[in-house]
Coordinates of C-alpha atoms in Angstrom, one line a residue:
X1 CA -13.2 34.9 -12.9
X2 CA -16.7 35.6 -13.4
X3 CA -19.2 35.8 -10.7
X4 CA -22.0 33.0 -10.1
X5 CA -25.3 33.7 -11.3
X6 CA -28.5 32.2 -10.0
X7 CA -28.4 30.0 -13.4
X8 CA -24.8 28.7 -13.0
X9 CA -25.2 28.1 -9.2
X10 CA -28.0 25.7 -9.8
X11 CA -25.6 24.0 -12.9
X12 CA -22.6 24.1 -10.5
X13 CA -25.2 22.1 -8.0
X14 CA -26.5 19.7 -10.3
X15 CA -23.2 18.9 -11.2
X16 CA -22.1 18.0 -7.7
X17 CA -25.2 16.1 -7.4
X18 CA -24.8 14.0 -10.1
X19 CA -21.2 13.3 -9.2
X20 CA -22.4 12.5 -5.8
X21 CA -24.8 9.6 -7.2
X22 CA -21.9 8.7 -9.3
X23 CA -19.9 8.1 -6.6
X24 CA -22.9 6.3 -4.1
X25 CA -24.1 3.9 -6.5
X26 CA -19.9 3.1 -7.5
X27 CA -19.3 3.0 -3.6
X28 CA -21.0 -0.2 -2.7
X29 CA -19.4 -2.0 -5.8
X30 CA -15.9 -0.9 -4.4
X31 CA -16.5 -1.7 -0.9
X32 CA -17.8 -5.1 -2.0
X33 CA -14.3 -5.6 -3.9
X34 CA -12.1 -4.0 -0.9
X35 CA -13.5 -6.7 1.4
X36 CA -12.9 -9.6 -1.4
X37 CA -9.3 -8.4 -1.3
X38 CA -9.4 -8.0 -4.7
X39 CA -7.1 -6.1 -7.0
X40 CA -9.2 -3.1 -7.4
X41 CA -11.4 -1.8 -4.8
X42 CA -13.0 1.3 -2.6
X43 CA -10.8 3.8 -3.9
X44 CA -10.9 2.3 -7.6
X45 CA -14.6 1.9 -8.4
X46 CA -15.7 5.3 -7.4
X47 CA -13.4 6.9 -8.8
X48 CA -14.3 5.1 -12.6
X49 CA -17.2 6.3 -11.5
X50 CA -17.3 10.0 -10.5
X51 CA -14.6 10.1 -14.1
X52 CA -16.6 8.7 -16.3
X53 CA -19.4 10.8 -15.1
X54 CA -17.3 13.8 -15.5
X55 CA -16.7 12.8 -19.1
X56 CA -20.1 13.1 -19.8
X57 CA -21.1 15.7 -17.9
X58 CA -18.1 17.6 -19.7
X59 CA -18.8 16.8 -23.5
X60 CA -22.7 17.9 -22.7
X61 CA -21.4 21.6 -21.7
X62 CA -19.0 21.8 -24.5
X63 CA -20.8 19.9 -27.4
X64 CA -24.5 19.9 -26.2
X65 CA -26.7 17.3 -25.3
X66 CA -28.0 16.6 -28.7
X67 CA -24.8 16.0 -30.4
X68 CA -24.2 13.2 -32.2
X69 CA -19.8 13.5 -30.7
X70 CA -21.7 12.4 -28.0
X71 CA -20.8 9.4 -29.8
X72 CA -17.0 9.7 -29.5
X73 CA -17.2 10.2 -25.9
X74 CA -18.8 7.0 -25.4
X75 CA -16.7 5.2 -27.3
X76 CA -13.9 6.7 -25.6
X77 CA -15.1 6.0 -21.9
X78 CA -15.7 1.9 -23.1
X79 CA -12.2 1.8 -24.7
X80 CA -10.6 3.5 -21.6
X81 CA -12.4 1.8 -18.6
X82 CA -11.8 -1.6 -20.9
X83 CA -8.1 -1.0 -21.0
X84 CA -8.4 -0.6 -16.7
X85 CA -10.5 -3.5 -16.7
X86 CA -7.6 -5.3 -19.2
X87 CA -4.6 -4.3 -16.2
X88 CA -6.8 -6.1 -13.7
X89 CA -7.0 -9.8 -15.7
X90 CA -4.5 -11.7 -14.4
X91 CA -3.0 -15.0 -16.2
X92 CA -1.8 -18.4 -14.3
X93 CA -0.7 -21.3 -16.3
X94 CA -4.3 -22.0 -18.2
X95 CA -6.3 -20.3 -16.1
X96 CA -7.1 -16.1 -16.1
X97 CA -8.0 -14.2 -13.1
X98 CA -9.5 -10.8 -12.6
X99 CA -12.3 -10.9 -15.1
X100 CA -15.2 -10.4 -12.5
X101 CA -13.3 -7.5 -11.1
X102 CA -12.4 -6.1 -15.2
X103 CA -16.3 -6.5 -16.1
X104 CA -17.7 -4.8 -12.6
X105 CA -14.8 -1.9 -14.1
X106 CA -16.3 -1.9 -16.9
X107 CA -20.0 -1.8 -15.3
X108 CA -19.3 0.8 -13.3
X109 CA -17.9 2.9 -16.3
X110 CA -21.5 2.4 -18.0
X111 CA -22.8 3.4 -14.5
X112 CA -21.0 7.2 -14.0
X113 CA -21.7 7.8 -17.8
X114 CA -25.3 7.0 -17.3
X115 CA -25.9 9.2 -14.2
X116 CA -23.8 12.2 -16.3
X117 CA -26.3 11.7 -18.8
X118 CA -29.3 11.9 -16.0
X119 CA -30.2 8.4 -16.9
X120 CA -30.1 7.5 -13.3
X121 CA -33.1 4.5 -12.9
X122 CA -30.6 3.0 -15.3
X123 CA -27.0 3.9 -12.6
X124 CA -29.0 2.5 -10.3
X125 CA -29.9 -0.9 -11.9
X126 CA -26.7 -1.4 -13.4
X127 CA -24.9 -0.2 -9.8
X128 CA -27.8 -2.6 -8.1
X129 CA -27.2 -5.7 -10.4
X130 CA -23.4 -5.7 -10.5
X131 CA -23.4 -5.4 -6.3
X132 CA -25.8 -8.6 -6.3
X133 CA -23.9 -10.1 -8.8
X134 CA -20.8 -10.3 -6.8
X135 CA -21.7 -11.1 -3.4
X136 CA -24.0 -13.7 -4.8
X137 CA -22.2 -15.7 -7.1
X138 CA -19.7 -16.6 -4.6
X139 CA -22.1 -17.8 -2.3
X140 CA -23.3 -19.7 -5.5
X141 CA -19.8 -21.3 -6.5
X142 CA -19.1 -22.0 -2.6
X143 CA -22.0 -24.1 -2.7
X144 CA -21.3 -26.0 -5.6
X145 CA -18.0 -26.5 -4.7
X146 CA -16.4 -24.5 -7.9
X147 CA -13.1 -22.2 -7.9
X148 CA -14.0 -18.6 -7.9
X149 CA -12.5 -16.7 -10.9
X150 CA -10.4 -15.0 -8.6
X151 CA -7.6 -15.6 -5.8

């Protein structure tokens, strides 16, 4: 093994930093879930998080940050964190359940490969607005008497 230089120290701490933010901005999103009793929750959310961020931060090192595979990875991380997202949609009779906790999978997917990118005013918005999302709208359908989309 080599030894860390000055240079890969500060890589190794960036990259615990960013998986850090990763996991903050997924943490609230999870918690907000656990205490819904949903089907996913505070384990679940960070870690789409901290993994999608490691994708990224990954296929930077290996194929550089200017490479159009860059692509690819993306592509792969919204196929993948869709197909988690699928498992949580639930069907009864005519009606489907799980698709606020599938699209907050999905958000918080976009979120870890945003901060792995260093795009993190845009983790932070998206981490922000899906957060807000959920504990609002079921204030909103409590008060106007509609079913949540979820048991």
């Amino acid at each position: 093994m080599l030894p860390l230089t000055v240079t890969s120290m500060w890589e190794v701490l960036g990259h615990l930093a960013s998986l850090a933010i990763a996991y903050i901005f997924a943490f609230p999103i999870g918690w907000d879930r656990e205490r819904e009793e949903r089907s996913a929750g505070l384990r679940t959310f960070p870690l789409v998080a901290l993994a999608s961020c490691s994708f990224v931060l990954v296929a930077v090192k290996v194929l550089g940050a200017e490479s159009q595979s860059q692509a690819r990875i993306l592509e792969g991380l919204l196929t993948g964190v869709g197909f988690i997202g699928g498992g949580a949609i639930l069907k009864h009779g005519g009606k489907a359940s799980g698709t606020a906790t599938a699209a907050s999978l999905w958000a918080t997917g976009a979120l870890g490969a945003a901060v792995g990118y260093g795009l993190y005013d845009i983790a932070a918005i998206v981490g922000l607005g899906t957060f807000l999302t959920l504990r609002s709208s079921r204030a909103i359908k409590s008060a106007s008497g509609a079913r949540a989309d979820e048991p």
